[in-house]
Each structure stands twice: as C-alpha cells, then as structure tokens.
XYZ file of C-alpha atoms in Angstrom:
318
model
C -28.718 -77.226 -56.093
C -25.703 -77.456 -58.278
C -27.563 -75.361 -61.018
C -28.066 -72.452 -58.295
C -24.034 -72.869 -57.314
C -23.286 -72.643 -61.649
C -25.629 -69.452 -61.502
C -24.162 -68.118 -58.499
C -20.562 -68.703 -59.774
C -21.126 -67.358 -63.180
C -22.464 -64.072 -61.848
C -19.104 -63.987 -58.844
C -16.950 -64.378 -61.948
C -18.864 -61.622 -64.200
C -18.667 -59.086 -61.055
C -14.815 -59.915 -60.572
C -14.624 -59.365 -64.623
C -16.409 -56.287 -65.178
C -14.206 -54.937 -62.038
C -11.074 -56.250 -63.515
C -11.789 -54.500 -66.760
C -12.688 -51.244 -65.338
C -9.466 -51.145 -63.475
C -7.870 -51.593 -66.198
C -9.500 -49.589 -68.282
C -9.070 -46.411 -65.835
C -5.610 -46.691 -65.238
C -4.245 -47.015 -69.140
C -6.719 -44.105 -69.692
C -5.068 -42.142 -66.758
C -1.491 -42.981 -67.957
C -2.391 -42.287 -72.251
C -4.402 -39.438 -71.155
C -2.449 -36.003 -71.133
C -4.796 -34.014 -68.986
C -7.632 -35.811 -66.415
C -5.751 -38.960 -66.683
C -3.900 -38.391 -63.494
C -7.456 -38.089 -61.479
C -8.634 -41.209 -62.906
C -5.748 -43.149 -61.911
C -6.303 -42.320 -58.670
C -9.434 -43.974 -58.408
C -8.495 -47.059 -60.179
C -8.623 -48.904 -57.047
C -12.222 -48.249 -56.885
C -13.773 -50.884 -58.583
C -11.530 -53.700 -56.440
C -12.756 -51.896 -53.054
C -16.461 -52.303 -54.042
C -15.613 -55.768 -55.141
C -14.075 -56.777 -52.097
C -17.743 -56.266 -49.916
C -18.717 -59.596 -52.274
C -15.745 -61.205 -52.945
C -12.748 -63.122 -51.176
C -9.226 -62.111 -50.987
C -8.449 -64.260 -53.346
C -10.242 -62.350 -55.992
C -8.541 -59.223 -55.188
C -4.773 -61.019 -56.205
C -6.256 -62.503 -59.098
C -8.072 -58.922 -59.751
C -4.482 -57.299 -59.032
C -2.557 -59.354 -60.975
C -4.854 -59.374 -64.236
C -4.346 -55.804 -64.530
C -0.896 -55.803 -63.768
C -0.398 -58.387 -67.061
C -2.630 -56.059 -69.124
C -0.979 -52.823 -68.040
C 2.210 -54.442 -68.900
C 1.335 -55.864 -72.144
C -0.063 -52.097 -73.543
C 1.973 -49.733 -71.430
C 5.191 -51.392 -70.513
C 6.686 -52.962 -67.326
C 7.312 -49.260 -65.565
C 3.307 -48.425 -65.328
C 2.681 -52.299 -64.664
C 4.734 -51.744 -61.722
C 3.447 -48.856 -60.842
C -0.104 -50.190 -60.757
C 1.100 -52.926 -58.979
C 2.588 -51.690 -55.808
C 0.947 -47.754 -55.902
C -2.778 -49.244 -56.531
C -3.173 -53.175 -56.707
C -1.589 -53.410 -53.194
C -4.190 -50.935 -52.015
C -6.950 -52.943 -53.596
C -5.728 -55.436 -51.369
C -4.815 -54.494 -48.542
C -7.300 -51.838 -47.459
C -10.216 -54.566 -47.212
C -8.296 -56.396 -44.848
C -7.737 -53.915 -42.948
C -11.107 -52.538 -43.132
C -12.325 -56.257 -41.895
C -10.599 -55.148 -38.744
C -12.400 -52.334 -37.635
C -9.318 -49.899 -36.838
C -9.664 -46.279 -36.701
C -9.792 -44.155 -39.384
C -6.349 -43.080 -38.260
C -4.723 -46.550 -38.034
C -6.048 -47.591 -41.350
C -4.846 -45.226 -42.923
C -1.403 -45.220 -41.978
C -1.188 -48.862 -42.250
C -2.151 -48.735 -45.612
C 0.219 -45.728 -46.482
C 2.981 -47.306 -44.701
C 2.398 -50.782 -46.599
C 2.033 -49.110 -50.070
C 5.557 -46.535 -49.417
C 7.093 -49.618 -48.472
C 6.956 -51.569 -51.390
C 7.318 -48.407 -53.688
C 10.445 -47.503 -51.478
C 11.857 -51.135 -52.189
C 11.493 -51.144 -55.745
C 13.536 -47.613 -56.224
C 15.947 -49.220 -54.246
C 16.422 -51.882 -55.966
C 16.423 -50.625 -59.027
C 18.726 -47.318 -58.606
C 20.269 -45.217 -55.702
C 17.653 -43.623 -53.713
C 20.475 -40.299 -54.469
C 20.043 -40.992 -58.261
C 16.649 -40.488 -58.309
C 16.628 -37.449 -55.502
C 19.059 -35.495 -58.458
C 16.642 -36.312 -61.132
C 14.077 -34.846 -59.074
C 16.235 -31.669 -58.077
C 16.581 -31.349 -61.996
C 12.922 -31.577 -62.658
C 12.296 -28.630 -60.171
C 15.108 -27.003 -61.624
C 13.952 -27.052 -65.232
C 10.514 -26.099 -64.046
C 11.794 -23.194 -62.086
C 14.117 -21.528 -64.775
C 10.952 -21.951 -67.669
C 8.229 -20.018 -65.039
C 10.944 -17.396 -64.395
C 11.448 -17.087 -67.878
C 7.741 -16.878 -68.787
C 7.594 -13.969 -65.959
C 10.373 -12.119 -68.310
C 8.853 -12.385 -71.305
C 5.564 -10.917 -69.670
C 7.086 -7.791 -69.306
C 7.743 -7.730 -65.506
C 10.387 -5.533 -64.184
C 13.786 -6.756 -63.856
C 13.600 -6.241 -60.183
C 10.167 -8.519 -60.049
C 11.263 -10.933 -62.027
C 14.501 -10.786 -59.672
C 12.887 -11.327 -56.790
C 10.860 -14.206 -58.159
C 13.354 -16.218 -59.331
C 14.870 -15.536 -55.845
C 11.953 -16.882 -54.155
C 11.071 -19.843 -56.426
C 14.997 -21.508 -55.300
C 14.019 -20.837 -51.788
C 10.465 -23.103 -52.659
C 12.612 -25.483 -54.472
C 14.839 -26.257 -51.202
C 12.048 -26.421 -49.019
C 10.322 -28.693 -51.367
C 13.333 -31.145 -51.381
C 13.571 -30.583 -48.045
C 10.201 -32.219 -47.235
C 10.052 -34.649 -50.021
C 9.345 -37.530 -47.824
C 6.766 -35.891 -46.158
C 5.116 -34.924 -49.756
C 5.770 -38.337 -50.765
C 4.014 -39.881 -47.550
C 0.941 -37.650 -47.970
C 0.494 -38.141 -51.993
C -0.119 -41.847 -51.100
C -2.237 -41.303 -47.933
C -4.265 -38.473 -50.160
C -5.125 -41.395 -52.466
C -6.078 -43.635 -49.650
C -8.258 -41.344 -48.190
C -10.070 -40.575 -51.409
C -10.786 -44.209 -52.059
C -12.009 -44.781 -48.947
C -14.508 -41.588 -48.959
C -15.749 -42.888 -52.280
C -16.305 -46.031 -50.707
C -18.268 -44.409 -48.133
C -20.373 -42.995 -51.014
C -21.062 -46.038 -52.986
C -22.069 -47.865 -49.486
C -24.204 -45.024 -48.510
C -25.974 -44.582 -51.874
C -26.610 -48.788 -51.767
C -28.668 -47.810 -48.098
C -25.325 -49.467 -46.255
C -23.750 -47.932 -43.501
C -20.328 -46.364 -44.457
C -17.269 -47.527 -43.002
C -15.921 -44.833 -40.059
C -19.383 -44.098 -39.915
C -20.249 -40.290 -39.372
C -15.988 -38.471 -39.841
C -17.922 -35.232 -38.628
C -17.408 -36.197 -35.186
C -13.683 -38.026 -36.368
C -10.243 -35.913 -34.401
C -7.365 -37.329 -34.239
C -5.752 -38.590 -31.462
C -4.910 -35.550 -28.732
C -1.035 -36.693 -27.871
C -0.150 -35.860 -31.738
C -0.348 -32.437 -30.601
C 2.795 -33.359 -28.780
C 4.641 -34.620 -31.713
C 3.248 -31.699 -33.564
C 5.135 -29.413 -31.201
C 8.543 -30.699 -31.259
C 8.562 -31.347 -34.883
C 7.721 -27.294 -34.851
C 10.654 -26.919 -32.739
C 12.849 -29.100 -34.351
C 12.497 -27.146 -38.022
C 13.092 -23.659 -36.807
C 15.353 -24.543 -33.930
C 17.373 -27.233 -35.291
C 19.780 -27.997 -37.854
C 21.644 -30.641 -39.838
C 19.932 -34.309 -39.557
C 17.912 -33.513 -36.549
C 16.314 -30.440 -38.569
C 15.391 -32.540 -41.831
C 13.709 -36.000 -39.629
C 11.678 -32.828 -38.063
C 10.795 -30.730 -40.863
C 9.330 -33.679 -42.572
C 7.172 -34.914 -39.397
C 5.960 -31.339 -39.118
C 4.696 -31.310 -42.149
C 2.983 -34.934 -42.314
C 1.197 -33.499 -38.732
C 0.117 -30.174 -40.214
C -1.975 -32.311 -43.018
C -3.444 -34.015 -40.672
C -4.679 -31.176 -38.134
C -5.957 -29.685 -41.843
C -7.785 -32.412 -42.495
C -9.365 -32.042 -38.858
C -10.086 -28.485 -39.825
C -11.672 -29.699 -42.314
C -13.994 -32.079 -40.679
C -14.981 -29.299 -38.199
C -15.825 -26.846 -41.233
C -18.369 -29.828 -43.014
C -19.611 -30.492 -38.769
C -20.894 -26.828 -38.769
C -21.993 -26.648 -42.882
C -23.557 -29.765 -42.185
C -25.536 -28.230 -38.764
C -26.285 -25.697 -40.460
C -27.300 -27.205 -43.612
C -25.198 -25.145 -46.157
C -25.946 -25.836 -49.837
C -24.206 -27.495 -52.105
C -23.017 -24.446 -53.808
C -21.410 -22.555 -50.436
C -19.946 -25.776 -49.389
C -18.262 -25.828 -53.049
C -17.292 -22.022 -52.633
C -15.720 -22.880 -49.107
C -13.743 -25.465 -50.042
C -12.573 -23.594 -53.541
C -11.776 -20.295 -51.206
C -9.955 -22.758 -48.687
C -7.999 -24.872 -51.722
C -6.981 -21.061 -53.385
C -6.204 -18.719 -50.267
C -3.397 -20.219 -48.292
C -4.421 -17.990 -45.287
C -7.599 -19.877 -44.678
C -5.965 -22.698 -45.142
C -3.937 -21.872 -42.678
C -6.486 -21.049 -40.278
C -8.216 -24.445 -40.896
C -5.108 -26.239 -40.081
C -5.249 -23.974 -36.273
C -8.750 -24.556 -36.381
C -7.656 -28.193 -36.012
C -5.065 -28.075 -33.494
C -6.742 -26.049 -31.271
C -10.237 -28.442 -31.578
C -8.153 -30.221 -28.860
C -8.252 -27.558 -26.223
C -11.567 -25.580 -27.446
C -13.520 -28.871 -28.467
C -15.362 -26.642 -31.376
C -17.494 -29.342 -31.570
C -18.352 -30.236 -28.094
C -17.751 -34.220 -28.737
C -16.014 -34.057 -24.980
C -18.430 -34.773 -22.231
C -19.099 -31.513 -19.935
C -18.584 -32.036 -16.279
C -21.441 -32.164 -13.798
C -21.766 -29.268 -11.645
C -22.913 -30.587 -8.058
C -25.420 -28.000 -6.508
C-alpha cells in the first residue's frame, strides 16, 4: 500500500512538473518571440486547465507561482506580473468556477471580471490610471502619423492621403473612447479560447466537454434590453453618460457576434460543411466587416426569430 501511494505521488508530481514547465516554457517564448509569440501566450494557461481535471487547487498556486519565479528570474518582474495576474489567476480561478457548473455566460464574466480586477489594481498602484491612458493616446498617435506617412510615400494623391489621415484621428478617438470595453473583451477573448481548447482536449480524451454542445448556447434574452439603451445612450447622449454607454454597447455587440457565430457553426454543423468552407466562412466573416456585421444582427434578432428553433412551439388545440 504505501509503495502504490509513492507511485501514485511520483507520477501527481511529474504531471504538475511537466505542466509547470510547459507554462513556462510558452509564455517566455511568447514574450522573446517577435512574431507568434503573442498567440502562444495566450494559451499558456492551457496546460494548468488540463491539470486541474487531476489535480487540487493547491497545485494550481504552487503551478502559478513556479512560473511566476521563473518568468521573473529570465524576463524581469513586469512579464512576471503580467503572467501572474493576466494568466496564473486564470489557471486558477476558472477550475473553480468550472466545479460550479455556471453558465457559459456567468463563467465567463466572473473570470473576466476577477482577472481586470487585479490587472486594474496593479496599474493603479503603480501609476495614474491618466498616465498610462496618455501613453496609450501616444502609441495610437505614433502609429497613426507612420501609416499616413507610408500612404504618402506610396504615391497616393494628396487629397487621399488627406482624407485618410482625417479618418484614422476619427478611429483613434473612438478607439480611446471604448478602451474599457476593448480592454474587457481582450481578457474575456482569452478566456473563451482556453476554455474551447479545453473542450477539445476533453472531447479528444472521449470526455464530455464542459458547456456541453454551445450550438444550442444564446445568451440571456433581457441583454437585448441593455443592448438597446447602450445604443441609445452613444448616439443620443453626451458627456459621462455617452462614454459609460458607448463602452457597454460595445461589450454587448461582441457578445450578440459571438451568438452569430454559434448560429452560423448550428447550420454548418446541420449541414455538415467541410472543413475547408467552414475555414472560408470564418476568414470571409474575420476580413469583411459587413458580414460581420450581419452576424452580430443575426444574433440579436435569434431572440425574436429563434433561427434555431431551441424555443418550444405552442400546441395548437383542434
């Protein structure tokens, strides 16, 4: 008996090593990296989720904090920090959350709200929030002036190139504008991604995936609500009022995409599209901002045409 509990603990400490060395490994190669190294630190909490279906809490902090000591130790404290709050806290906290069988919906947001939390209270107390908003308006500045000079040294007319520079201060505002709502949906965009390669790793291992089948997944119907006056508060509104709606407008047209979305796999799914049109629909959709835009109506009108029919029809007495 105590030689199967030695055997059994040596191979629970190998599994949380080899997943503590893979985090590790693809986060320094997403920071050192110049050009895929952004993608892979988004899946550096990957190894921790799959960890976590074999492992106690526990392991996750130890897990966490391991990498946070060897990111500092190579990279510095700033990426050790980073790690620690943008994707160790995830590691975390999404099991536990999982363990509570929310909705897709719910988890999420927890999770996003938990990780912009502790990101939010480390800018703060390490600088003023406005400090780092004008370093950001400078970075969007310096990136607008080099495209609009890269347009005039293509040859473009003077009026084109007018007109561009023009518009690309009028995307700069509305950027700023919504930077909370970017900021919100960056983290919940890496949430999301982690979780759907869970999905994939429990599928592929004959498990079912959390969420189960997210073809069938809308979101709640009274967003549509919210969705509505945060449409009316940014073109009807102004000051304060207009900002706290433009950003909540935003955050709710993601999510009505992301129903779109889920209604476009539903019918390539029925239909059993293959691999290469669902690639070519979701490149076309990624690329063409119109059908983008008509997946995100597609989405918000699921709730009164029920594109799906999930809603149960009612009986007709003879």
């Amino acid at each position: 008996m105590q030689q199967l509990d030695t055997t059994f603990a040596r191979g629970a400490f190998q599994r949380w090593l080899r997943a503590t060395l893979s985090t590790a490994l693809l986060f320094l190669s997403g920071v050192l990296l110049p050009v895929v190294g952004p993608f892979l630190v988004l899946v550096c909490p990957q190894p921790g989720l799959r960890l976590a279906a074999q492992a106690r809490t526990q392991s996750l902090v130890a897990l966490a904090a391991a990498v946070t000591v060897a990111v500092g130790a190579v990279a510095g404290p700033a990426p050790a920090l980073l790690y620690a709050l943008g994707f160790g806290l995830p590691t975390i906290v999404l099991p536990i959350l999982l363990a509570r069988d929310w909705s897709l919906e719910v988890t999420v947001g927890c999770a996003t709200a938990i990780v912009a939390a502790a990101l939010l209270g480390a800018v703060a107390s390490s600088g003023s929030p406005g400090e780092l908003f004008a370093a950001l308006q400078q970075a969007l500045d310096r990136v607008r002036e080099e495209a609009v000079r890269v347009y005039g040294r293509a040859g473009l007319a003077a009026d084109v190139v007018r007109e561009l520079e023009q518009g690309s201060v009028r995307l700069a505002e509305v950027v700023l504008r919504v930077t909370p709502a970017l900021f919100v949906l960056a983290i919940a965009s890496m949430v999301l991604l982690n979780l759907e390669l869970l999905r994939r790793s429990q599928r592929s291992h004959g498990a079912a995936p959390v969420f189960g089948d997210l073809t069938r997944w809308k979101c709640p119907p009274e967003l549509v609500w919210l969705l509505i006056a945060g449409g009316y508060g940014t073109f009807l509104m102004d000051g304060g009022a207009q900002w706290v709606a433009a950003n909540l407008f935003a955050v709710l047209l993601a999510v009505y995409f992301c129903q779109g979305l889920v209604i476009a796999q539903f019918y390539m799914r029925r239909w059993r599209s293959p691999f290469w049109v669902v690639a070519l629909v979701y490149l076309f959709i990624v690329v063409e901002w119109l059908l983008a835009t008509g997946v995100t109506l597609l989405g918000v009108f699921d709730l009164w045409a029920d594109f799906r029919r999930l809603n149960p029809r009612p009986v007709e007495e003879d």
